[in-house]
Short mmCIF file of C-alpha atoms in Angstrom, two decimals:
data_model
loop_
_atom_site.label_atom_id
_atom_site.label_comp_id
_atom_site.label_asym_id
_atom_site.label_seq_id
_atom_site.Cartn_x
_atom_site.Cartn_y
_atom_site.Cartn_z
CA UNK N 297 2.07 -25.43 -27.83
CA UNK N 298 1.25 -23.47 -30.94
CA UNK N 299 -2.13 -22.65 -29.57
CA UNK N 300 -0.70 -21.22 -26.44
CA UNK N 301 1.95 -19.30 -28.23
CA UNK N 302 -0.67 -17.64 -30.76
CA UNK N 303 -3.17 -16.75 -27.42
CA UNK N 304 0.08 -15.11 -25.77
CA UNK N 305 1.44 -13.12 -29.23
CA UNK N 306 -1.35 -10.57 -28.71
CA UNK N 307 0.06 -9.81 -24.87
CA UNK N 308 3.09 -9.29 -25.98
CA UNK N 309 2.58 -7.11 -28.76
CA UNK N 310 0.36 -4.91 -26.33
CA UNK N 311 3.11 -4.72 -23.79
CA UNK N 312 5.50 -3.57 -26.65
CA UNK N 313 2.70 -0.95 -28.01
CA UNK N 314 3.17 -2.51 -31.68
CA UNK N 315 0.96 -4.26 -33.85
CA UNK N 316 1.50 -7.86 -35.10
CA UNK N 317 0.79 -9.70 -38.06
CA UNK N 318 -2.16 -12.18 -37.97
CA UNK N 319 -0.81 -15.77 -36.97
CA UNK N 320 -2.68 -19.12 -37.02
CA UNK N 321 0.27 -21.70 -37.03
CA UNK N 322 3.83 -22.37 -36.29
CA UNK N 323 5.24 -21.05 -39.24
CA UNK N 324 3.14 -17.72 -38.99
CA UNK N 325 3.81 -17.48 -35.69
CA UNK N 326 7.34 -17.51 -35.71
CA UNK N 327 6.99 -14.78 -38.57
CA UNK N 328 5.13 -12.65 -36.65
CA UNK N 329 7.65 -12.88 -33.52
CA UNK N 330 10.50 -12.05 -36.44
CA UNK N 331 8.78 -9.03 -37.29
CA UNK N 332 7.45 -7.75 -33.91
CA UNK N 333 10.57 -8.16 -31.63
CA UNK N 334 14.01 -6.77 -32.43
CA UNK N 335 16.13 -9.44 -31.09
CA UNK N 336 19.04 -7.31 -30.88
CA UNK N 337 17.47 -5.10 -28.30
CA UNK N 338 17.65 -7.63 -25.29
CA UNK N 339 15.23 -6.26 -22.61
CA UNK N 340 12.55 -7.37 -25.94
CA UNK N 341 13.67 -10.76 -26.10
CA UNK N 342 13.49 -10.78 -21.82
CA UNK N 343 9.64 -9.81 -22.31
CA UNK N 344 9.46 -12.24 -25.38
CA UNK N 345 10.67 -15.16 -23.80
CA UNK N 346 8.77 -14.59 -20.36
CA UNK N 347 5.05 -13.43 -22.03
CA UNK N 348 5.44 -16.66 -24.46
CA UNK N 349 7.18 -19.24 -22.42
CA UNK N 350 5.66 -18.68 -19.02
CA UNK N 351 9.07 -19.04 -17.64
CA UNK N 352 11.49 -16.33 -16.71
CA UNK N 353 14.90 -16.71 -18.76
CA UNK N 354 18.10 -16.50 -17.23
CA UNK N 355 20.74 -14.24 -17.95
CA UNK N 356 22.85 -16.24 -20.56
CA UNK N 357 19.94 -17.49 -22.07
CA UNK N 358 18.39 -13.72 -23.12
CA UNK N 359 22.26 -12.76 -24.08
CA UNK N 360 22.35 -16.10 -25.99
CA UNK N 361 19.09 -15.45 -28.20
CA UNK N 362 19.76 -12.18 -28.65
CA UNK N 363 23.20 -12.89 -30.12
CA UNK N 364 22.27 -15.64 -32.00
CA UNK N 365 19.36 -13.64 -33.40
CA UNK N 366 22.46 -11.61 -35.70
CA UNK N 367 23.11 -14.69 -37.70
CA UNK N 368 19.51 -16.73 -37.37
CA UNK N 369 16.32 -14.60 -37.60
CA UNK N 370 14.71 -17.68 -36.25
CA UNK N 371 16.90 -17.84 -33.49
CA UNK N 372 14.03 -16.13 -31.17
CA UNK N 373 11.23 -18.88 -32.17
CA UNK N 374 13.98 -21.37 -31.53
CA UNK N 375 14.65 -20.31 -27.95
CA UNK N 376 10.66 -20.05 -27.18
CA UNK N 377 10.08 -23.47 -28.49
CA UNK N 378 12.81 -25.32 -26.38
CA UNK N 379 11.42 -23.34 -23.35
CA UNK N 380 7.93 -23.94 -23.03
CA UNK N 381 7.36 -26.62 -21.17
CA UNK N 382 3.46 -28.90 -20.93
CA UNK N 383 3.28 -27.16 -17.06
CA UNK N 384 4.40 -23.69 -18.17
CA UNK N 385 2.00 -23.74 -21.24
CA UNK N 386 -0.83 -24.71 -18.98
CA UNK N 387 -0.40 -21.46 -17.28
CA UNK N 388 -2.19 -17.95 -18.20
CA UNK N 389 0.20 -15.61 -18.17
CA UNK N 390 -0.43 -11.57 -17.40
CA UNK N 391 2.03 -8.20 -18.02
CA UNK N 392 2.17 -6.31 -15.08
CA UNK N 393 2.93 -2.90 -16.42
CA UNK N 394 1.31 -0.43 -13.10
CA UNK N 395 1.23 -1.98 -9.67
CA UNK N 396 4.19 -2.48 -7.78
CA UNK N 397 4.99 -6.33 -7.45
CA UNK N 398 6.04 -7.33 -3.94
CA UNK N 399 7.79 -10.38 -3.69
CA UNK N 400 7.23 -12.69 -0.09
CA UNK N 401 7.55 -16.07 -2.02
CA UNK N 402 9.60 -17.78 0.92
CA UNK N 403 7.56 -15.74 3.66
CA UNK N 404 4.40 -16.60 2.38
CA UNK N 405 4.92 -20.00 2.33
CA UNK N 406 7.35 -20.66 5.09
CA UNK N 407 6.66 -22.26 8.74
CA UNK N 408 9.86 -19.89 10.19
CA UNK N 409 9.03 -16.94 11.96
CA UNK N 410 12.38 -15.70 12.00
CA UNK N 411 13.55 -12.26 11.92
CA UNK N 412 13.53 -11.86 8.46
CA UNK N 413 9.96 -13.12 8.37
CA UNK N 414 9.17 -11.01 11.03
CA UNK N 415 10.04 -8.14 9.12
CA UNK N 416 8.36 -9.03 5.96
CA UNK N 417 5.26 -9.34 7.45
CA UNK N 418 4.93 -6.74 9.23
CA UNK N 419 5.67 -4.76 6.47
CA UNK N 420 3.51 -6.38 3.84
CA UNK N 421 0.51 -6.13 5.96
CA UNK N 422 0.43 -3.04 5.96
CA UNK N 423 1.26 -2.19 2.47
CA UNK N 424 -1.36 -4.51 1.48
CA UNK N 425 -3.99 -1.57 2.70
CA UNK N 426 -2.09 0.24 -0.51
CA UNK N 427 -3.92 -0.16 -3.99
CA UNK N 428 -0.85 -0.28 -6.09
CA UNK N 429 0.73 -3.17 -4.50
CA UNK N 430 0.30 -6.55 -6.19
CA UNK N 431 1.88 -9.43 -3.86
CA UNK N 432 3.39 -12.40 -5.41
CA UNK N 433 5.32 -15.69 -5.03
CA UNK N 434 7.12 -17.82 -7.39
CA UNK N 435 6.25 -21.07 -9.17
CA UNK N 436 7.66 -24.52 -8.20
CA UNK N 437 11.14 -24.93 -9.28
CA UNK N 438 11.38 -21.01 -9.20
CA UNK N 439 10.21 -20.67 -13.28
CA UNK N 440 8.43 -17.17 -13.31
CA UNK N 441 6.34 -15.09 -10.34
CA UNK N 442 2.95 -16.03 -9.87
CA UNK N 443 0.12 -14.71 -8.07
CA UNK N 444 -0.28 -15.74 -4.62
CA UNK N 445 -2.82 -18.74 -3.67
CA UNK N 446 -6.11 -17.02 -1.33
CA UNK N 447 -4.26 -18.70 1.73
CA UNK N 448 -0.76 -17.60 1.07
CA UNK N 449 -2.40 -14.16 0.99
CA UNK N 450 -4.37 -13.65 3.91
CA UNK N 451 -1.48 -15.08 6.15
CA UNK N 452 1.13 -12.09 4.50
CA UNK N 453 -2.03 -9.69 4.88
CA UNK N 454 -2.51 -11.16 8.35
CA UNK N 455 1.23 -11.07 9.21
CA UNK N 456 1.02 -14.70 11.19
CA UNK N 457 2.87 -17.60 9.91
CA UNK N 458 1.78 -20.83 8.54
CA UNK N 459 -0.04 -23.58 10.76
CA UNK N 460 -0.19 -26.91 9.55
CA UNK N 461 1.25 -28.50 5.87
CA UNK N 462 2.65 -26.38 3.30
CA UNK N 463 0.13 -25.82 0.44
CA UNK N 464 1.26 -26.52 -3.42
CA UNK N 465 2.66 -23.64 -4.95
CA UNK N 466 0.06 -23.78 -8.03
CA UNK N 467 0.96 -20.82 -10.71
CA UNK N 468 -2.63 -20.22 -12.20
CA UNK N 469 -1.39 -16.56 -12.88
CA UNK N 470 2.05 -15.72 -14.25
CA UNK N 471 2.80 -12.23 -13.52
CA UNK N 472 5.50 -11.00 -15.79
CA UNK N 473 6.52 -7.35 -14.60
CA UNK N 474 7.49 -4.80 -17.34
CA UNK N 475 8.62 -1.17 -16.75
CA UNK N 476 7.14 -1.13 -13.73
CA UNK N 477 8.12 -1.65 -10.34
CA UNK N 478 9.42 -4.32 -8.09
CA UNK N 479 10.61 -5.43 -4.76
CA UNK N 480 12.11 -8.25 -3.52
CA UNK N 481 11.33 -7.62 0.34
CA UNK N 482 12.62 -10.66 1.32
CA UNK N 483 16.36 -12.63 0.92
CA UNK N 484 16.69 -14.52 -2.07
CA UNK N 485 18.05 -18.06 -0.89
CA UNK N 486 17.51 -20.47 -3.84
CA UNK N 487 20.22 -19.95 -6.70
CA UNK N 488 17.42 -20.51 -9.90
CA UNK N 489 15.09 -17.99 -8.27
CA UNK N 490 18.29 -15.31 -8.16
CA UNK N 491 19.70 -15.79 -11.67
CA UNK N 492 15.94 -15.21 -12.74
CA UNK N 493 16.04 -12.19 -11.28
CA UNK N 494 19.11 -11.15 -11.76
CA UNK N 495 17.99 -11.57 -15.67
CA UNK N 496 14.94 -9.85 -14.86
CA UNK N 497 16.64 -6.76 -12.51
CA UNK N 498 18.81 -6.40 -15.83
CA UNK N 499 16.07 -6.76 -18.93
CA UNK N 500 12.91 -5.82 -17.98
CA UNK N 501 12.92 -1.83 -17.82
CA UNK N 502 11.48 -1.99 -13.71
CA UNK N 503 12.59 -0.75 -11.19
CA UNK N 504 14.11 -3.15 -8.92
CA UNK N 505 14.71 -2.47 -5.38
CA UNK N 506 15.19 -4.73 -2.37
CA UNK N 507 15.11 -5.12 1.61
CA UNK N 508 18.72 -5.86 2.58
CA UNK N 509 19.05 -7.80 5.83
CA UNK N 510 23.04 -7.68 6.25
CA UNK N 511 26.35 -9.61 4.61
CA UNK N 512 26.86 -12.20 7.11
CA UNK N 513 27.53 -15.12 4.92
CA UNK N 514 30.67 -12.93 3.45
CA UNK N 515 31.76 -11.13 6.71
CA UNK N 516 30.98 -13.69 9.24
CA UNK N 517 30.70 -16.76 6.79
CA UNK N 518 32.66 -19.32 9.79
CA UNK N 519 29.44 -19.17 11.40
CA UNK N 520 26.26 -19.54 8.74
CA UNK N 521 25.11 -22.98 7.68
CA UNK N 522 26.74 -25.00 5.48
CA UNK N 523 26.59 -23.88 1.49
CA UNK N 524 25.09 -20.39 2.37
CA UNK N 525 28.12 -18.60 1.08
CA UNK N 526 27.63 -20.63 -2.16
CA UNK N 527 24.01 -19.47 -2.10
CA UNK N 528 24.86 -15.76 -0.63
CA UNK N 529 26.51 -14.73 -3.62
CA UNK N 530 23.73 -15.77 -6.25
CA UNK N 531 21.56 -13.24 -4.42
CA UNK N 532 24.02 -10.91 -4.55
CA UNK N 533 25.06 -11.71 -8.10
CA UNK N 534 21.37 -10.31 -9.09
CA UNK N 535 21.65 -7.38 -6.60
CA UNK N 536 24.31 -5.82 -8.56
CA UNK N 537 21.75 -4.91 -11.10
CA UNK N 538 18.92 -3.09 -8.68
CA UNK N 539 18.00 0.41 -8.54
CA UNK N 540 18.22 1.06 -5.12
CA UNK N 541 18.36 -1.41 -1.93
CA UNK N 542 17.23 -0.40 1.92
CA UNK N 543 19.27 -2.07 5.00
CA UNK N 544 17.95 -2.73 8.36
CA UNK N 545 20.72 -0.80 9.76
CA UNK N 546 23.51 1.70 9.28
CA UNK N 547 25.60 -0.47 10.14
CA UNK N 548 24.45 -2.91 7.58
CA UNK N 549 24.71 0.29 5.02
CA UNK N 550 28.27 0.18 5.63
CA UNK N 551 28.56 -3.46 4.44
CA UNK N 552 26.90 -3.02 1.30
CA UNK N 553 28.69 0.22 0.85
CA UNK N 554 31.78 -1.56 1.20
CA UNK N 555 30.48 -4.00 -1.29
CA UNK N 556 29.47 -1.92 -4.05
CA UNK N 557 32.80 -0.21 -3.49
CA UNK N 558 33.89 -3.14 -5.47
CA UNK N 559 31.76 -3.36 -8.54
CA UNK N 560 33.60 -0.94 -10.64
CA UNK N 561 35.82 -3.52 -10.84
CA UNK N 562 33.56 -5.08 -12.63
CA UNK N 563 32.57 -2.32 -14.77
CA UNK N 564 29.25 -1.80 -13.02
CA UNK N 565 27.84 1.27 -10.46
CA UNK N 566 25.32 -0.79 -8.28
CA UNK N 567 22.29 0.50 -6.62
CA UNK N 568 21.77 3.03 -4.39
CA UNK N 569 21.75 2.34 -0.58
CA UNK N 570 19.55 3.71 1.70
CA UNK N 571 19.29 2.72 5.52
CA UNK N 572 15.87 2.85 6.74
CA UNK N 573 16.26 1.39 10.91
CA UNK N 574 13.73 -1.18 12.23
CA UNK N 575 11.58 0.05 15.13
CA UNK N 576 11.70 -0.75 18.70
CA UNK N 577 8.48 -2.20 19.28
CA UNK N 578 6.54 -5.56 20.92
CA UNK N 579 2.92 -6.05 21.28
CA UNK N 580 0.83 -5.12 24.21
CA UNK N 581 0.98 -7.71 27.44
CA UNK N 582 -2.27 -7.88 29.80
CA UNK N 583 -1.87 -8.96 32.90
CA UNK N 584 -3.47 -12.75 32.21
CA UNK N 585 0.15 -12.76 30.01
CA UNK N 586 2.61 -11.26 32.28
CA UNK N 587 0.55 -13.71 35.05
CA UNK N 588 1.42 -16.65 32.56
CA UNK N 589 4.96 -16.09 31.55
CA UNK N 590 5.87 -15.30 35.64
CA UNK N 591 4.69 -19.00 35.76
CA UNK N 592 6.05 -20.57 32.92
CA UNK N 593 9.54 -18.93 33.21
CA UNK N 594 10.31 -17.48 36.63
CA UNK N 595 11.42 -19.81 39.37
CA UNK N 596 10.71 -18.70 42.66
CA UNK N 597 11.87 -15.50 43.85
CA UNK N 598 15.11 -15.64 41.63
CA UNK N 599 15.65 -13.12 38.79
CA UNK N 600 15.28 -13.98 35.31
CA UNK N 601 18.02 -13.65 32.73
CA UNK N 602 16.03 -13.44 29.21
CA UNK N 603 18.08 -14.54 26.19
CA UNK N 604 15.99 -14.58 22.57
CA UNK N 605 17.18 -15.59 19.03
CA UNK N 606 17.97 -18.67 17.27
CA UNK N 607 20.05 -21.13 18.24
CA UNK N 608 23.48 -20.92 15.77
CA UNK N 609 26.75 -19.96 16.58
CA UNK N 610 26.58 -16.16 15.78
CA UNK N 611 24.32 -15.65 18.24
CA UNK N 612 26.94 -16.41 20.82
CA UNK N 613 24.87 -18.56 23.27
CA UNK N 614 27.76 -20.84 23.86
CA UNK N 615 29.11 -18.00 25.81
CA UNK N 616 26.39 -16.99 27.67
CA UNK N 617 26.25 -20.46 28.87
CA UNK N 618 30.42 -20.16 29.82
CA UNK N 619 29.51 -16.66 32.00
CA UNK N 620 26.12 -18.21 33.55
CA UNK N 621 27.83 -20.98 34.81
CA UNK N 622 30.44 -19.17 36.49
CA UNK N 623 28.03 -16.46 38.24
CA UNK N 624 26.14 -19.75 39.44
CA UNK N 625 29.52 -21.63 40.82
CA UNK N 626 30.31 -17.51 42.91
CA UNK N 627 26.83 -17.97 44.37
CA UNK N 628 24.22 -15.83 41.95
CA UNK N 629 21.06 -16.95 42.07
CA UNK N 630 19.29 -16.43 38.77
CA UNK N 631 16.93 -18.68 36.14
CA UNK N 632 18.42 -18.65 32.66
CA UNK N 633 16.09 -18.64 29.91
CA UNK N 634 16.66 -18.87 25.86
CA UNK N 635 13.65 -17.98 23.69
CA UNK N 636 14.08 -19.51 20.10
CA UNK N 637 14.29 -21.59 17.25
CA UNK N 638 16.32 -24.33 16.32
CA UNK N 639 19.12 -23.56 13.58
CA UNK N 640 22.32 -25.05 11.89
CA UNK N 641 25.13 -26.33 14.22
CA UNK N 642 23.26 -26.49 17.16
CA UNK N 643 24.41 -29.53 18.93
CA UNK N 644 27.39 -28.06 21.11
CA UNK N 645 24.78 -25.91 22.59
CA UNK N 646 22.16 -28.19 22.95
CA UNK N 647 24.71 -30.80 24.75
CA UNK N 648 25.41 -27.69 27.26
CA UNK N 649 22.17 -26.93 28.11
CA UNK N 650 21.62 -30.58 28.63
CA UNK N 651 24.76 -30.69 30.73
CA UNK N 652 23.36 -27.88 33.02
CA UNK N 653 20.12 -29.10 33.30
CA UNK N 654 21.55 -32.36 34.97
CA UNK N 655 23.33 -30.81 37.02
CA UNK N 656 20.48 -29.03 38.97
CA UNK N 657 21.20 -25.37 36.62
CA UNK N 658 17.88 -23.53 36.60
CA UNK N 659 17.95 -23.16 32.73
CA UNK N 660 16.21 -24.16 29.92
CA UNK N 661 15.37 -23.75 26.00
CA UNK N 662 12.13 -22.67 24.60
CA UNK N 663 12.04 -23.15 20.90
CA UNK N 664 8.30 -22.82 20.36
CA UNK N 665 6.97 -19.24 21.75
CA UNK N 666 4.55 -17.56 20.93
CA UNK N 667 4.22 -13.61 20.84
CA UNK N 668 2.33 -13.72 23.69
CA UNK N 669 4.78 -15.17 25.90
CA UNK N 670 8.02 -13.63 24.18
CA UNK N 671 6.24 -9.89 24.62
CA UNK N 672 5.49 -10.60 28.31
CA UNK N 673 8.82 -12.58 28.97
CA UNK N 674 10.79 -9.39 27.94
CA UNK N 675 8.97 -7.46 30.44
CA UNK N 676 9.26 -9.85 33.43
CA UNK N 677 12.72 -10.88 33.25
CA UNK N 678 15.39 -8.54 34.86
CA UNK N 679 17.69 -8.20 32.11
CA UNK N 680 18.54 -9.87 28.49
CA UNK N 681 21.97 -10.83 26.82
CA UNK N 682 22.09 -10.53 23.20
CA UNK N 683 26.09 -10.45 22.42
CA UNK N 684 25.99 -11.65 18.77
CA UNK N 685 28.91 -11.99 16.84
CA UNK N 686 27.54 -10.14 14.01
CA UNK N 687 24.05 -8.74 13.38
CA UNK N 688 21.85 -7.12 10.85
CA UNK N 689 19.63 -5.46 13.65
CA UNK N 690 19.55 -7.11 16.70
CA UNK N 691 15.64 -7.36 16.97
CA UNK N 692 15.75 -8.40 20.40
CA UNK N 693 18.08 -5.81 21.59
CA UNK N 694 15.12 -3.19 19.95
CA UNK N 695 12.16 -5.27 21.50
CA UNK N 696 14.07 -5.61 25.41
CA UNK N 697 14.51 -1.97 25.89
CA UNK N 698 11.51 -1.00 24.08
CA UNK N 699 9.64 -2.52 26.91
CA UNK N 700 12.41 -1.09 29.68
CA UNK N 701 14.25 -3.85 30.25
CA UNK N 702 18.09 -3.33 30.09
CA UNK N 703 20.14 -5.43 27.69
CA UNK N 704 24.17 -6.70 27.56
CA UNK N 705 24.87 -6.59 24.08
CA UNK N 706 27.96 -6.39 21.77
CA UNK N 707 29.75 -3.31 21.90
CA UNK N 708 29.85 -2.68 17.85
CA UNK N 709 27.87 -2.99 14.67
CA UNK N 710 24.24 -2.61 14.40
CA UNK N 711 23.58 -4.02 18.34
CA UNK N 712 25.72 -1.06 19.68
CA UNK N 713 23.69 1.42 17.43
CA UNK N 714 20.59 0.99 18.65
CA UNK N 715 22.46 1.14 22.41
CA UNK N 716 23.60 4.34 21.53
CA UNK N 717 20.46 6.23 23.37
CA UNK N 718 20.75 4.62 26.47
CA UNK N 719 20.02 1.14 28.32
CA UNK N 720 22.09 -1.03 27.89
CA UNK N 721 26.00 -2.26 28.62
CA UNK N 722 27.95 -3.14 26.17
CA UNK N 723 30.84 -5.84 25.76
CA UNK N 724 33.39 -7.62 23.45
CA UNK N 725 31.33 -10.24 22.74
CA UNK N 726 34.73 -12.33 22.12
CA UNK N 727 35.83 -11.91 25.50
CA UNK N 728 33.76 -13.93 28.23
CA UNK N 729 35.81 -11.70 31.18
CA UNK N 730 33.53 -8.75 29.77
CA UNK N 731 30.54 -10.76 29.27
CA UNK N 732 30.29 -12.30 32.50
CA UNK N 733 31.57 -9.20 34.45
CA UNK N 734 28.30 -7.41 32.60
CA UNK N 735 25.65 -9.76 33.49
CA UNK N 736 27.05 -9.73 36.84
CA UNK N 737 26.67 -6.12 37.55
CA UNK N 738 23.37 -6.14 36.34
CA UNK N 739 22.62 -9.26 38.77
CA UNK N 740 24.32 -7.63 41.87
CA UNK N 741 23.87 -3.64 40.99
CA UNK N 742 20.07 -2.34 41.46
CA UNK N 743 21.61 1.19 41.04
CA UNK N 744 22.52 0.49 37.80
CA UNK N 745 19.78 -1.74 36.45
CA UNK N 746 17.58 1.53 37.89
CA UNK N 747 19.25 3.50 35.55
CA UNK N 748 19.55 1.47 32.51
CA UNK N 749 15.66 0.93 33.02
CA UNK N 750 14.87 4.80 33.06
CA UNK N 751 17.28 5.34 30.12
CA UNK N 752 15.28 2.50 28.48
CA UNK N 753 12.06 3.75 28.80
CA UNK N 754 12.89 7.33 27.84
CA UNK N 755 14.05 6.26 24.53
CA UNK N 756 12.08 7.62 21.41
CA UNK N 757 9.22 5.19 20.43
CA UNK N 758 9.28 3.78 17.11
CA UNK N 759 6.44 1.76 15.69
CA UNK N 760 6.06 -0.86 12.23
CA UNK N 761 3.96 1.91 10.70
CA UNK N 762 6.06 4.14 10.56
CA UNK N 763 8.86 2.11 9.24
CA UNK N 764 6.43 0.71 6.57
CA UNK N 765 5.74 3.83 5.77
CA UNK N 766 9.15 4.98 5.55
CA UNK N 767 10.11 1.95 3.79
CA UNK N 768 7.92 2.53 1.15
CA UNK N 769 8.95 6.09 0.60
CA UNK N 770 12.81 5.14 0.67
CA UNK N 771 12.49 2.51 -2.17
CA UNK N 772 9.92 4.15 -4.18
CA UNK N 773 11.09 7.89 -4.37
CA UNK N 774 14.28 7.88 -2.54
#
């Protein structure tokens, strides 16, 4: 360990600026740690234990040191000793004092192509055209950041997901960030890797911003997965401390604005907020795809009714199921399609669909699409139904009328601000009366599915450069 420590002392003192006195042993080297750091001054004893340890310190444990350090000048060398572990001592270890660190850790490295992965890489593909952008992930057990592996890289510069088995998150390259900049541009969902940063957001001198998705797990917390709450509030535990965060939404602004409404309570300020909206865009469909979804998904001459997210009770699905059934017991012929992944608590809507299906219903559950068929299923079906119970965005709401194709969505929040130029109809989500009486006009009305479709298609384009670019500018200069 001694060897490691004395090949990381002359990092550190070159982050600080400051010369140190020659070490070649233990005994030197905690001398020369004594005399370069002032322990007192905590964001030095962040740097200290990071640079030397390979691991990034929590919160109590840099408060701990530093306080300790009043009483024990050894109390530094102490702390960096019980730290270092064989695995983190095997690592080489870099300061980061220039490029902006990006942090995709769970994106890079995750089979989900969620919305929140969505997002992230779209974004970080195109920022990784940008020379002061360094990537990174985080090393197993969530110690410290670490460079990304070559693979983990190409597929965030590549914006796909993961095929095949996860690969080993190996940390050949520490990157410890110091009075720079960073962004976390993804949600932090592991407690360890949030009290790391909240230690980090707090000591290290950077500037920490982050992409905010939205506060369900506090405002709608009856319908996320089990424990998410728990987790939820580590993430926002180390938010507190950031410069400046970016929502998805206005409506998601308001939610964090009602949350750092709180803080001074606390004695704390909290970070700016800035809402930077998601675009309305899907790829391109030839007609080879719109040829292959009509055959995958549309049944005979009957319309299509196009529902996309996952499937977990926010998203509402057991209610779309409650409306579909009773348009098909009035007569309505109509195909009923759901576009998405599995999620937590599930099973009730599962059973329906199975219920339906035996029955003779002409619906069904897709839970692995790809782009090509989601793009082209948008624009073939006649409508879509997105009436969450509470969204950051609404991604599918965007995509569906980006492409002209009217939605029924939920008549407040984020969903109903992106309705708000035109195309779709909006309903109480909580009241199946409205629901069904929506997707029934838009089965039975061509006058007004005409008009939601022209309203749809003159809405202003927005495309994933320019919110990357935007992005960028929002959380690096405000």
């Amino acid at each position: 360990m001694v060897r490691v420590w004395l090949s990381r002392l002359p990092l550190l003192a070159d982050a600080l600026g400051r010369a140190h006195a020659p070490a070649h042993d233990q005994h030197s080297f905690a001398a020369s740690i004594t005399e370069l750091i002032d322990a007192r001054n905590r964001d030095e004893v962040w740097l200290a234990l990071s640079v030397l340890t390979g691991r990034f310190p929590t919160e109590s444990l840099v408060l701990k040191t530093a306080r300790d350090s009043e009483f024990d000048p050894h109390a530094l060398f102490a702390a960096v000793r019980s730290e270092t572990t064989r695995e983190s001592a095997s690592w080489r270890v870099v300061v980061e004092r220039e490029k902006t660190l990006v942090d995709v850790g769970d994106t890079s490295a995750s089979t989900l192509a969620t919305g929140i992965q969505r997002v992230v890489r779209e974004v970080a593909k195109r920022w990784a055209a940008m020379d002061d952008v360094r990537f990174v992930g985080w090393t197993q057990q969530w110690q410290s950041l670490r460079d990304l592996e070559a693979l983990e890289l190409a597929r965030v510069e590549r914006g796909i997901a993961r095929d095949g088995e996860e690969d080993p998150a190996h940390a050949d390259v520490v990157v410890v960030p110091w009075q720079t900049s960073y962004i976390l541009l993804e949600v932090s969902a592991e407690p360890p890797r949030s009290d790391r940063t909240r230690a980090m957001a707090r000591f290290s001198g950077c500037h920490t911003t982050a992409l905010c998705y939205d506060l369900i797990p506090v405002t709608s917390s009856e319908t996320s997965s089990p424990g998410m709450t728990g987790v939820f509030a580590h993430y926002m535990a180390a938010l507190k401390y950031f410069d400046r965060l970016s929502t998805i939404s206005k409506a998601t602004a308001v939610e964090y604005l009602g949350w750092r409404e709180m803080l001074p309570a606390a004695g704390l300020i909290g970070p700016d907020i800035i809402p930077v909206l998601l675009p309305a865009s899907v790829g391109e469909s030839d007609d080879a795809a719109i040829a292959g979804a009509r055959d995958r998904l549309i049944i005979g001459e009957v319309p299509l009714i196009l529902v996309v997210g996952s499937h977990e009770p926010r998203k509402n699905h057991l209610a779309i199921l409650q409306a579909a059934e009773i348009l098909w017991r009035e007569g309505h012929e109509f195909s009923l399609s759901f576009i998405g992944s599995r999620s937590w608590r599930g099973d009730e809507y599962h059973d329906r669909i199975r219920q339906l299906q035996d029955q003779g219903r002409p619906v069904e559950s897709v839970t692995h699409a790809g782009d090509s068929l989601l793009w082209a299923a948008y624009r073939v079906a006649r409508f879509t139904v997105f009436p969450s119970l509470n969204e950051g965005f609404g991604l599918p709401v965007a995509e569906s009328l980006s492409v002209g194709t009217p939605v029924v969505t939920s008549n407040f929040g984020s969903t109903a601000e992106i309705a708000e130029t035109g195309g779709a109809l909006l309903v109480d989500p909580r009241d199946d009366d409205d629901l069904t009486a929506a997707m029934r006009t838009l089965l039975t009305d061509d006058d007004v599915l005409l008009r939601l479709q022209i309203e749809a298609r003159s809405r202003p384009r927005t495309s994933w450069d320019d919110y990357a670019e935007s992005l960028w500018r929002a959380l690096q200069q405000g």
